[in-house]
PDB file of C-alpha atoms in Angstrom:
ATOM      1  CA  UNK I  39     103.394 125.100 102.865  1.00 42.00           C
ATOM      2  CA  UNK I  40     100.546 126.323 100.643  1.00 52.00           C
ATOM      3  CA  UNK I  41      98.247 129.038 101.826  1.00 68.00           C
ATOM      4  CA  UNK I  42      94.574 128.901 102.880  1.00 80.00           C
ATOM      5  CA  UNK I  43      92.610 132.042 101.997  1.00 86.00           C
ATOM      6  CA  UNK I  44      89.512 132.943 104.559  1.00 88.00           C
ATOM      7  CA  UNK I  45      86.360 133.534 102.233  1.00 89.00           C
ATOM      8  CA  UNK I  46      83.462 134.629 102.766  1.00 89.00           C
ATOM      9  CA  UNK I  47      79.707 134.556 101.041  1.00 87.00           C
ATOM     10  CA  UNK I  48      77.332 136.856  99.534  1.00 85.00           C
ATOM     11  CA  UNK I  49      74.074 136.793  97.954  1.00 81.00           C
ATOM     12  CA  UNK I  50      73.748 138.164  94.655  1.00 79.00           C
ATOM     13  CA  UNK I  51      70.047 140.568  93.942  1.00 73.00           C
ATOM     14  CA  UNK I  52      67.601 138.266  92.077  1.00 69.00           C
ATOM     15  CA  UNK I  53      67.667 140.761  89.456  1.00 70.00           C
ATOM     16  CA  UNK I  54      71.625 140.357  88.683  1.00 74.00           C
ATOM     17  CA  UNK I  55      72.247 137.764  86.789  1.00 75.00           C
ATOM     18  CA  UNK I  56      75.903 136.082  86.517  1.00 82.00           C
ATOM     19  CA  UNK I  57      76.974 132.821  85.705  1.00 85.00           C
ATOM     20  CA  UNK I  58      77.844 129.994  87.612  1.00 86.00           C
ATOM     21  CA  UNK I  59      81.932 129.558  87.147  1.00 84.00           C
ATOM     22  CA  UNK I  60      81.445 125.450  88.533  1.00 82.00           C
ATOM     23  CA  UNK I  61      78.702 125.085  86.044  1.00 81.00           C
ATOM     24  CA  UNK I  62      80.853 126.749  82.912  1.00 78.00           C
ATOM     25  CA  UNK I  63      83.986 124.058  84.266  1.00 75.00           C
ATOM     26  CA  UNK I  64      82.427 121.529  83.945  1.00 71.00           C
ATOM     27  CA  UNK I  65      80.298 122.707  80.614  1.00 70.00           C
ATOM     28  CA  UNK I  66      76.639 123.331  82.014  1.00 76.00           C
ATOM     29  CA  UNK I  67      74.285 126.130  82.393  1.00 79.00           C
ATOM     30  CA  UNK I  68      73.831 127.741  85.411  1.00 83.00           C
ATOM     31  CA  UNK I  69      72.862 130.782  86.930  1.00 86.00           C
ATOM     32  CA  UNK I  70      74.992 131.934  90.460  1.00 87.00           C
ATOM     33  CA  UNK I  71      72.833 132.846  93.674  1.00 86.00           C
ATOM     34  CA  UNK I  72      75.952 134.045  95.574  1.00 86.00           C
ATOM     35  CA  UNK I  73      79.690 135.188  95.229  1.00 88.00           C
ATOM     36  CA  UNK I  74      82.296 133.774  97.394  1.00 89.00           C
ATOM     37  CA  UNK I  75      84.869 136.201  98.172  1.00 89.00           C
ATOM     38  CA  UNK I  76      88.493 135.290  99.710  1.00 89.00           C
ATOM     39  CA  UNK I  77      91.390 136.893 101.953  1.00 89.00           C
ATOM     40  CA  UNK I  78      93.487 136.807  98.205  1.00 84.00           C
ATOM     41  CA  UNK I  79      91.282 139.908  96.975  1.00 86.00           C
ATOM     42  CA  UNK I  80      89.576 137.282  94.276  1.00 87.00           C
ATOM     43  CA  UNK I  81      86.027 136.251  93.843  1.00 87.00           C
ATOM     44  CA  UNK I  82      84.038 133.735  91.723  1.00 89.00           C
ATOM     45  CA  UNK I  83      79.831 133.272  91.413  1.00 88.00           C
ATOM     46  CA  UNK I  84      78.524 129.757  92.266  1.00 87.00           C
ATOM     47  CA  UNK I  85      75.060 128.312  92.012  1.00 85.00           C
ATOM     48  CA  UNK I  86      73.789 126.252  95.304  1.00 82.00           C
ATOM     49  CA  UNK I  87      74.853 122.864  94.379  1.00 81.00           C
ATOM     50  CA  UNK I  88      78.512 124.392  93.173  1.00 85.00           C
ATOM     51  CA  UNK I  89      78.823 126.974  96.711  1.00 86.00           C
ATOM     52  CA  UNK I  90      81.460 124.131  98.798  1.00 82.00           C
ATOM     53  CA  UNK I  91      83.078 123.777  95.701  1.00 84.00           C
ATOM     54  CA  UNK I  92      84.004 127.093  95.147  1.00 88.00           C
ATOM     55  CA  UNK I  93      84.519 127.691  99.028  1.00 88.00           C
ATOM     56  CA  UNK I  94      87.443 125.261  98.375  1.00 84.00           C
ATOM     57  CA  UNK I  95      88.515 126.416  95.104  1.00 86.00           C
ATOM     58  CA  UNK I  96      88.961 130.281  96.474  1.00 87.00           C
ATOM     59  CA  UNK I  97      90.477 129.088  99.571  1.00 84.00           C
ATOM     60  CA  UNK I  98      93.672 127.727  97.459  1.00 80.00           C
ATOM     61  CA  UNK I  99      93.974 130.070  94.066  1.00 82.00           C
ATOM     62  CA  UNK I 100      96.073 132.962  93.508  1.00 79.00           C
ATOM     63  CA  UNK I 101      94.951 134.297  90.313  1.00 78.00           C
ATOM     64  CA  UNK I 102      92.024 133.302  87.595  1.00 75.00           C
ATOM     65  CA  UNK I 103      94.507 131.550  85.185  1.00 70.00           C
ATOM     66  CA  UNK I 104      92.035 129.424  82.902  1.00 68.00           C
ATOM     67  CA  UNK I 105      93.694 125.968  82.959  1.00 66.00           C
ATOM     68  CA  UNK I 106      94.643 126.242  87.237  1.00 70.00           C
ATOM     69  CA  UNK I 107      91.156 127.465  87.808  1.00 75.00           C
ATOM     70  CA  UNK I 108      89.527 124.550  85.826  1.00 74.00           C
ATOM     71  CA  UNK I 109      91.640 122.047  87.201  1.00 73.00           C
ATOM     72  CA  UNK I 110      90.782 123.213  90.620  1.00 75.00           C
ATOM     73  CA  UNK I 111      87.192 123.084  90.249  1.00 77.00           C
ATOM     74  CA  UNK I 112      87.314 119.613  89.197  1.00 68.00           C
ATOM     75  CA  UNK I 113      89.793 118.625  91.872  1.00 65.00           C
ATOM     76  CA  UNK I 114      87.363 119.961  94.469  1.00 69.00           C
ATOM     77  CA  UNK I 115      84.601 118.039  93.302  1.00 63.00           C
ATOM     78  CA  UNK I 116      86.516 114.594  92.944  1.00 48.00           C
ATOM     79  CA  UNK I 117      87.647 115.383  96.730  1.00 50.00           C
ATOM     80  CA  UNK I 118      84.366 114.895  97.663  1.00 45.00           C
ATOM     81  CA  UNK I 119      82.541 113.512  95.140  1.00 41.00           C
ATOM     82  CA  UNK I 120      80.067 116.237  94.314  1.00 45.00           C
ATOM     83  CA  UNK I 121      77.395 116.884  91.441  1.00 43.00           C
ATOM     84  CA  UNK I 122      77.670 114.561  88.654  1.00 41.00           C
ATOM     85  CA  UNK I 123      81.383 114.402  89.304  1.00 47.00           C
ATOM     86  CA  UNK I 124      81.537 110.395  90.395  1.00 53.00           C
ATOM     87  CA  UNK I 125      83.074 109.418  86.815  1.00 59.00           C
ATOM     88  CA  UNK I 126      85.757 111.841  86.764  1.00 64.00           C
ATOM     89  CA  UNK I 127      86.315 110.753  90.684  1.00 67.00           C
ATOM     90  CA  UNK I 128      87.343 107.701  89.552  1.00 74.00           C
ATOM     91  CA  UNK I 129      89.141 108.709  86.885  1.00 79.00           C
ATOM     92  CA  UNK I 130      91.480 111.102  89.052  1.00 80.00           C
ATOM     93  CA  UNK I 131      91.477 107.824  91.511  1.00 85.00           C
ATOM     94  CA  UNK I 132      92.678 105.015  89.064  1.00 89.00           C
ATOM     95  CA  UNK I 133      95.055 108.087  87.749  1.00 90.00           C
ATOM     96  CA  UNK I 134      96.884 108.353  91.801  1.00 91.00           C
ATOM     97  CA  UNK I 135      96.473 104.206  92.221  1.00 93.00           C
ATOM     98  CA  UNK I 136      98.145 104.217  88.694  1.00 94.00           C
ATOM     99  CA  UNK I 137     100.991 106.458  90.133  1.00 95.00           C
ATOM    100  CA  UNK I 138     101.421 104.731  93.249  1.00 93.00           C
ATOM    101  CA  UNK I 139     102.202 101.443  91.473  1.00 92.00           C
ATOM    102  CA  UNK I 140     103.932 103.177  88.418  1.00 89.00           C
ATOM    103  CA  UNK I 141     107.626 103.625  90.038  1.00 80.00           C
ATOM    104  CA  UNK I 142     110.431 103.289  90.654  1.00 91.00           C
ATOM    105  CA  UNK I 143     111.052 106.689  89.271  1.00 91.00           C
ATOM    106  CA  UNK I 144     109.356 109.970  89.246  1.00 93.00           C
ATOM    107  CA  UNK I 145     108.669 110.038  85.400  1.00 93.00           C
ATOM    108  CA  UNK I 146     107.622 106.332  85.417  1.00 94.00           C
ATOM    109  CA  UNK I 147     104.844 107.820  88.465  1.00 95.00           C
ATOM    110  CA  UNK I 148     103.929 110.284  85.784  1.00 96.00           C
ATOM    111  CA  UNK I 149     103.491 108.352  82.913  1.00 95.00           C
ATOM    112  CA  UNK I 150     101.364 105.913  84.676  1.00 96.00           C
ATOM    113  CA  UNK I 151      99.085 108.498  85.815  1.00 94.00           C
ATOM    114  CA  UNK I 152      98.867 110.235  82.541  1.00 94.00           C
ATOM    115  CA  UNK I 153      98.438 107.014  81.092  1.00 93.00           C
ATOM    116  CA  UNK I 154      95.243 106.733  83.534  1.00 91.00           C
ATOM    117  CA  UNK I 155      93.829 109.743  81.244  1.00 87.00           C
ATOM    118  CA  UNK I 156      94.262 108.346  77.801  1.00 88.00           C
ATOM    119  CA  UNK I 157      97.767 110.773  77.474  1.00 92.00           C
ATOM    120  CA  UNK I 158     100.667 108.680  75.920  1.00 94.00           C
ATOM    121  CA  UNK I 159     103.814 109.859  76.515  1.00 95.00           C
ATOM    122  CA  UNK I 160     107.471 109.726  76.141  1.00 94.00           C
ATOM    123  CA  UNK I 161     111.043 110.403  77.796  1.00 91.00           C
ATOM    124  CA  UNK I 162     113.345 112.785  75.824  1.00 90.00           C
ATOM    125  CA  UNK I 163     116.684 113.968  76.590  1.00 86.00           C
ATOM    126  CA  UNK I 164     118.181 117.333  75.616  1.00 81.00           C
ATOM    127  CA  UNK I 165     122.120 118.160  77.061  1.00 80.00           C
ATOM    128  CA  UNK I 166     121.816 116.203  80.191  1.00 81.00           C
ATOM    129  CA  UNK I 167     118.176 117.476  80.996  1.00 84.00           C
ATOM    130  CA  UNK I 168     115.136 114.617  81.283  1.00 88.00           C
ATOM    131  CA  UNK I 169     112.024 115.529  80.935  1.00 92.00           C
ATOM    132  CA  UNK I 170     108.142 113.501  79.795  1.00 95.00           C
ATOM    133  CA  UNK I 171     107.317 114.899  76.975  1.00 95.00           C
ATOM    134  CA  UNK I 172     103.104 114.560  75.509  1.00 96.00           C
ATOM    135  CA  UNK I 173     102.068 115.145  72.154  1.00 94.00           C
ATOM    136  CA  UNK I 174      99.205 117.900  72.309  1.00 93.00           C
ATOM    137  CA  UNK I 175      97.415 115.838  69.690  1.00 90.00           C
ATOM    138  CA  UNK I 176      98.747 112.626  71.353  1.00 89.00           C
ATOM    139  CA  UNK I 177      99.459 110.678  68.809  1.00 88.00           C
ATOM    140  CA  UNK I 178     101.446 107.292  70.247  1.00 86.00           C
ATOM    141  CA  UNK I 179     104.418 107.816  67.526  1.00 87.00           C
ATOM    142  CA  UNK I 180     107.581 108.894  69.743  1.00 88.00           C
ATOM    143  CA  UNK I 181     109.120 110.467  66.549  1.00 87.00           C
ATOM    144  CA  UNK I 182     105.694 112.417  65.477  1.00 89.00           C
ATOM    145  CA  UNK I 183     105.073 113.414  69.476  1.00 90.00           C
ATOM    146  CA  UNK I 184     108.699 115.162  68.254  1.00 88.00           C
ATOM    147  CA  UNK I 185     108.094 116.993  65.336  1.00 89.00           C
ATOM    148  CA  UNK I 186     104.806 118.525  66.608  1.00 91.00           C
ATOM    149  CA  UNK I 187     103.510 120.486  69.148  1.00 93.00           C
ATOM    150  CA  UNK I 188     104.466 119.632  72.667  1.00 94.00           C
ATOM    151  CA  UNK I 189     104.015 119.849  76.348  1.00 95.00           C
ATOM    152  CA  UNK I 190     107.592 119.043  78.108  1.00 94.00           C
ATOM    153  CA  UNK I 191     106.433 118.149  82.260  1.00 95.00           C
ATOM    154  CA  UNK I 192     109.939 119.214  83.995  1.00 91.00           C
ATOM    155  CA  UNK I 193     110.687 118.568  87.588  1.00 89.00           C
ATOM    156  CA  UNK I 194     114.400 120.179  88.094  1.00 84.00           C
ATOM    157  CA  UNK I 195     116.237 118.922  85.532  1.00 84.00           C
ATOM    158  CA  UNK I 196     115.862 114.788  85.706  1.00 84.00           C
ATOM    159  CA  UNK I 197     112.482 113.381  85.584  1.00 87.00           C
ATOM    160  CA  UNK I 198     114.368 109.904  85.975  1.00 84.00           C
ATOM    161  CA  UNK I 199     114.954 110.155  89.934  1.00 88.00           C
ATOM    162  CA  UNK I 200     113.838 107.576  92.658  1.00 90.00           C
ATOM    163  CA  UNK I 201     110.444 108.625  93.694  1.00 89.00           C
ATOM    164  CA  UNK I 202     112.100 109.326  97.244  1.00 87.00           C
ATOM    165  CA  UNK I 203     114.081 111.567  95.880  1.00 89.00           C
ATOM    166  CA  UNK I 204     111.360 113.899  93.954  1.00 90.00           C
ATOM    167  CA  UNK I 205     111.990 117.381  95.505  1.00 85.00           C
ATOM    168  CA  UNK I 206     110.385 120.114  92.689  1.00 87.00           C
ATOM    169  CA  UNK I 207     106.850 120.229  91.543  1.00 89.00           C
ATOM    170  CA  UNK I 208     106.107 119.119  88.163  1.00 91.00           C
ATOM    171  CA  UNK I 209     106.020 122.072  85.747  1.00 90.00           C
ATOM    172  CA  UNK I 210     104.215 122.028  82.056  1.00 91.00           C
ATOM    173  CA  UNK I 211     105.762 124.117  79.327  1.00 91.00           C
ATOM    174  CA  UNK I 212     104.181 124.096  76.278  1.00 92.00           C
ATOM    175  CA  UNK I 213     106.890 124.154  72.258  1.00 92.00           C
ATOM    176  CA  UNK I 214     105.421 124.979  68.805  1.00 92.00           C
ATOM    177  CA  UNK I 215     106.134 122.011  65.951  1.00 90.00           C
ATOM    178  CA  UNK I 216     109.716 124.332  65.527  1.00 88.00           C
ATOM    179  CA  UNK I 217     111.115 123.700  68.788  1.00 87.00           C
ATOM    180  CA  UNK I 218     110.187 127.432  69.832  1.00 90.00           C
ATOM    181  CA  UNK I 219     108.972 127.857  73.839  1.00 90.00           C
ATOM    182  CA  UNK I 220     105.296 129.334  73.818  1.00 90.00           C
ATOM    183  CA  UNK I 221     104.124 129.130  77.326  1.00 86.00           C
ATOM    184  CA  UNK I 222     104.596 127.668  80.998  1.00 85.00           C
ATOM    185  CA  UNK I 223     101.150 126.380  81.172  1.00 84.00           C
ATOM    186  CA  UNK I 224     100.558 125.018  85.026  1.00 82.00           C
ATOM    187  CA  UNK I 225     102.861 124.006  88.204  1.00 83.00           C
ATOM    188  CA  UNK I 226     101.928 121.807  90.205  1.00 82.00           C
ATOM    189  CA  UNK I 227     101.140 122.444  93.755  1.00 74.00           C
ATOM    190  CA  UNK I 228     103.636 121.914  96.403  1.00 76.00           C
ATOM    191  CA  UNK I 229     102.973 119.378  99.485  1.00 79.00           C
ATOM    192  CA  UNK I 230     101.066 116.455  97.730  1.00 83.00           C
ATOM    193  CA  UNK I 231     102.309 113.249  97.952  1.00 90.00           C
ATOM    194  CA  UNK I 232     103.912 112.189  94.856  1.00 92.00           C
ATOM    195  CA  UNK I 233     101.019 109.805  93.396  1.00 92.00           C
ATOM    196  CA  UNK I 234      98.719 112.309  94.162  1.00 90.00           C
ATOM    197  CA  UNK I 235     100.655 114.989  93.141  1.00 90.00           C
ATOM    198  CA  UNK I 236     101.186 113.152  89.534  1.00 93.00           C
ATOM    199  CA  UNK I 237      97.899 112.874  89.399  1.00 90.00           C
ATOM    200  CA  UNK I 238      96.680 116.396  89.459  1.00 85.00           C
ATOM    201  CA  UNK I 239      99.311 116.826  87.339  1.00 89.00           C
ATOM    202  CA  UNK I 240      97.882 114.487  85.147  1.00 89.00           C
ATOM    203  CA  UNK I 241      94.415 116.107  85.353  1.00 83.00           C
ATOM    204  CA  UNK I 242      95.247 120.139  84.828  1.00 81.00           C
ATOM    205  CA  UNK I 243      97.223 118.670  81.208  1.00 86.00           C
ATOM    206  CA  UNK I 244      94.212 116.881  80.736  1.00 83.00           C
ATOM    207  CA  UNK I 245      91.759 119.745  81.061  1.00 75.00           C
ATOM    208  CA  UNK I 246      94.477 121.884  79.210  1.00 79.00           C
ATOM    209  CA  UNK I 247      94.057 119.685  76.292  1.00 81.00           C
ATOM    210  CA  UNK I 248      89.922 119.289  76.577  1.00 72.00           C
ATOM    211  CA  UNK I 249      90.148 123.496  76.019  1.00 68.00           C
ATOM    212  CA  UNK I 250      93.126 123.833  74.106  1.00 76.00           C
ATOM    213  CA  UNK I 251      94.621 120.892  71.734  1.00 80.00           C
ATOM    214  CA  UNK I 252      92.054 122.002  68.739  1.00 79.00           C
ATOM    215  CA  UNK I 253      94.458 125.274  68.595  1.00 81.00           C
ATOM    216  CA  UNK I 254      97.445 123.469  67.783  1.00 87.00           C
ATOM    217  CA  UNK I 255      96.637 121.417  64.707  1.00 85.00           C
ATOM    218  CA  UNK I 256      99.482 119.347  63.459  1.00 80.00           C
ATOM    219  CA  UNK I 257      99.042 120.642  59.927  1.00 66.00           C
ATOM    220  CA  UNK I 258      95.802 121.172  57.605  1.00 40.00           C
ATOM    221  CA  UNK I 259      94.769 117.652  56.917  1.00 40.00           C
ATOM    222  CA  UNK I 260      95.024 116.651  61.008  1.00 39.00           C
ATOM    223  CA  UNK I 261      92.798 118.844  62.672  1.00 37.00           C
ATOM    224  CA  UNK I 262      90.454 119.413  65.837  1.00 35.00           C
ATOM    225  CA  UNK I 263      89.368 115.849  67.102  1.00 33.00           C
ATOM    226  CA  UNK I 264      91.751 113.731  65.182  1.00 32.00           C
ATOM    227  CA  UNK I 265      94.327 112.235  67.250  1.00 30.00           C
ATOM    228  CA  UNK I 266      92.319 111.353  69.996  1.00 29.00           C
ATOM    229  CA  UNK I 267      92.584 115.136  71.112  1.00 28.00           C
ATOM    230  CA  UNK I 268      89.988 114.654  73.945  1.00 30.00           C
ATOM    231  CA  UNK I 269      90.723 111.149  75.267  1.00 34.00           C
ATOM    232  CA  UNK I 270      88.750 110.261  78.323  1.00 37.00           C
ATOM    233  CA  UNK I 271      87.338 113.477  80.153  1.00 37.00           C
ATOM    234  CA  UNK I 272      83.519 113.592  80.229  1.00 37.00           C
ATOM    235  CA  UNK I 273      81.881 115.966  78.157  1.00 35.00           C
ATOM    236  CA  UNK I 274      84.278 116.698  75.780  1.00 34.00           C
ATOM    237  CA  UNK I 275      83.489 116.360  72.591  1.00 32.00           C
ATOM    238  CA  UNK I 276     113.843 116.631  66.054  1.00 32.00           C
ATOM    239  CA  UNK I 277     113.608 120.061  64.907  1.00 32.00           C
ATOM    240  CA  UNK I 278     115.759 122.991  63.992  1.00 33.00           C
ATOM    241  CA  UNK I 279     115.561 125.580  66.564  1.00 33.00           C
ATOM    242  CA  UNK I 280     118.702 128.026  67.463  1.00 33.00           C
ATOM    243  CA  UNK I 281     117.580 127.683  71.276  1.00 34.00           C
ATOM    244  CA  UNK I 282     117.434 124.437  73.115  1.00 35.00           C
ATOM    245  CA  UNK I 283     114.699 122.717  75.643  1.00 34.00           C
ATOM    246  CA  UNK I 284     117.273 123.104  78.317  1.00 32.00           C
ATOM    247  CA  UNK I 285     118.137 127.057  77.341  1.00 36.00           C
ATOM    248  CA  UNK I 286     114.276 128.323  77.913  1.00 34.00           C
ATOM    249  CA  UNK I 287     113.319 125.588  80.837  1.00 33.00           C
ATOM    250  CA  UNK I 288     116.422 127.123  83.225  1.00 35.00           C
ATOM    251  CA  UNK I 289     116.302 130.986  82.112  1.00 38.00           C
ATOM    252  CA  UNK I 290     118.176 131.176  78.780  1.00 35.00           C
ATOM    253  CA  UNK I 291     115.430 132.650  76.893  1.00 36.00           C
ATOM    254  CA  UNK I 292     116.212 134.469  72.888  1.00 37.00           C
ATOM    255  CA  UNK I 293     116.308 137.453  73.599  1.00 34.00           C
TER     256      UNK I 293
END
């Protein structure tokens, strides 16, 4: 069961000026009034229209990792529907309803809810391990989504089960064009239903790739933008490897 942090508010002097963290999310301008504290020993500044937001954004996270933190923000203000937020509401919505009639299997719940964002993706296969893999500049060519670089979404080691049988959060590690591992880059949250849990899912990758796909340029004549890079989301603009997806998902990193 996840746990809920106690916070707390404070006003911030007129003459301090910090910014608002909801208003930087979600690419605005704003200056914060107050700081919400939490039981976790973190703390983020929020403007007056952004304040319940960030109540339930501090009540959840553990740390200020970048791509949880902005997925947060925005899943707080689909929840209920706050500031400007209605087209990304429905977005997150037609992502879960996507899910929820996107079975039988896990992955298939997945892909439909990626799908809902604009995301193509694939299945791939490597010694006995399934995974959905996504293109980071999402090109709809299973053998280019290959050869470039990649975000594998794991759950366990099958992403082909029943949906019934779904039992491990999805996980999103991110592999250079060579094959090598460069990062974990979310887990999802524990305790959601699947559909809604895919969707989320579906939505951190999507913010991921709103902030981070122009770093990853397939080569120098395919660069930021090209690809459809930033699909949907408001506002924004086989290889040779000596170590296997399967070695670095389950602990067998190089050394």
């Amino acid at each position: 069961m996840a746990i809920t942090f106690d916070t707390s508010i404070s006003t911030i002097p007129d003459w301090f000026r910090m910014p608002c963290i909801g208003c930087q999310v979600l690419g605005r301008k704003g200056a914060a009034i107050c700081v919400v504290t939490a039981t976790s020993g973190l703390g983020l500044a929020s403007c007056l229209p952004h304040v319940e937001a960030t109540v339930e954004v501090m009540r959840k996270i553990l740390s200020y990792d970048l791509v949880g933190l902005r997925a947060a923000f925005i899943s707080a203000g689909l929840t209920a529907q706050r500031n400007g937020t209605d087209e990304l509401s429905s977005m997150f919505q037609e992502a879960k309803d996507a899910a929820a009639e996107g079975g039988p299997t896990e992955g298939d719940m997945l892909r439909a809810a990626l799908a809902a964002f604009g995301i193509p993706s694939f299945y791939a296969e490597d010694r006995g391990v399934s995974y959905v893999l996504v293109a980071v500049d999402r090109t709809t060519d299973e053998g280019e989504a290959h050869t470039g670089t990649r975000v594998f979404l794991h759950s366990g080691e099958v992403a082909g089960r029943p949906a019934d049988e779904h039992d491990d959060p999805w996980t999103a590690s991110l592999y250079a064009a060579d094959g090598t591992y460069i990062d974990e880059l979310f887990s999802a949250r524990a305790g959601f239903p699947l559909a809604e849990e895919c969707a989320h899912t579906a939505l951190a990758l999507a913010c991921w790739l709103v902030g981070n796909a122009h770093r990853y340029p397939r080569d120098e004549h395919r660069g930021q933008g090209e690809g459809l890079v930033y699909g949907r989301l408001p506002g924004s603009g086989g290889s040779d490897r000596s170590h296997s997806v399967t070695d670095v998902m389950f602990g067998h990193r190089p050394n």
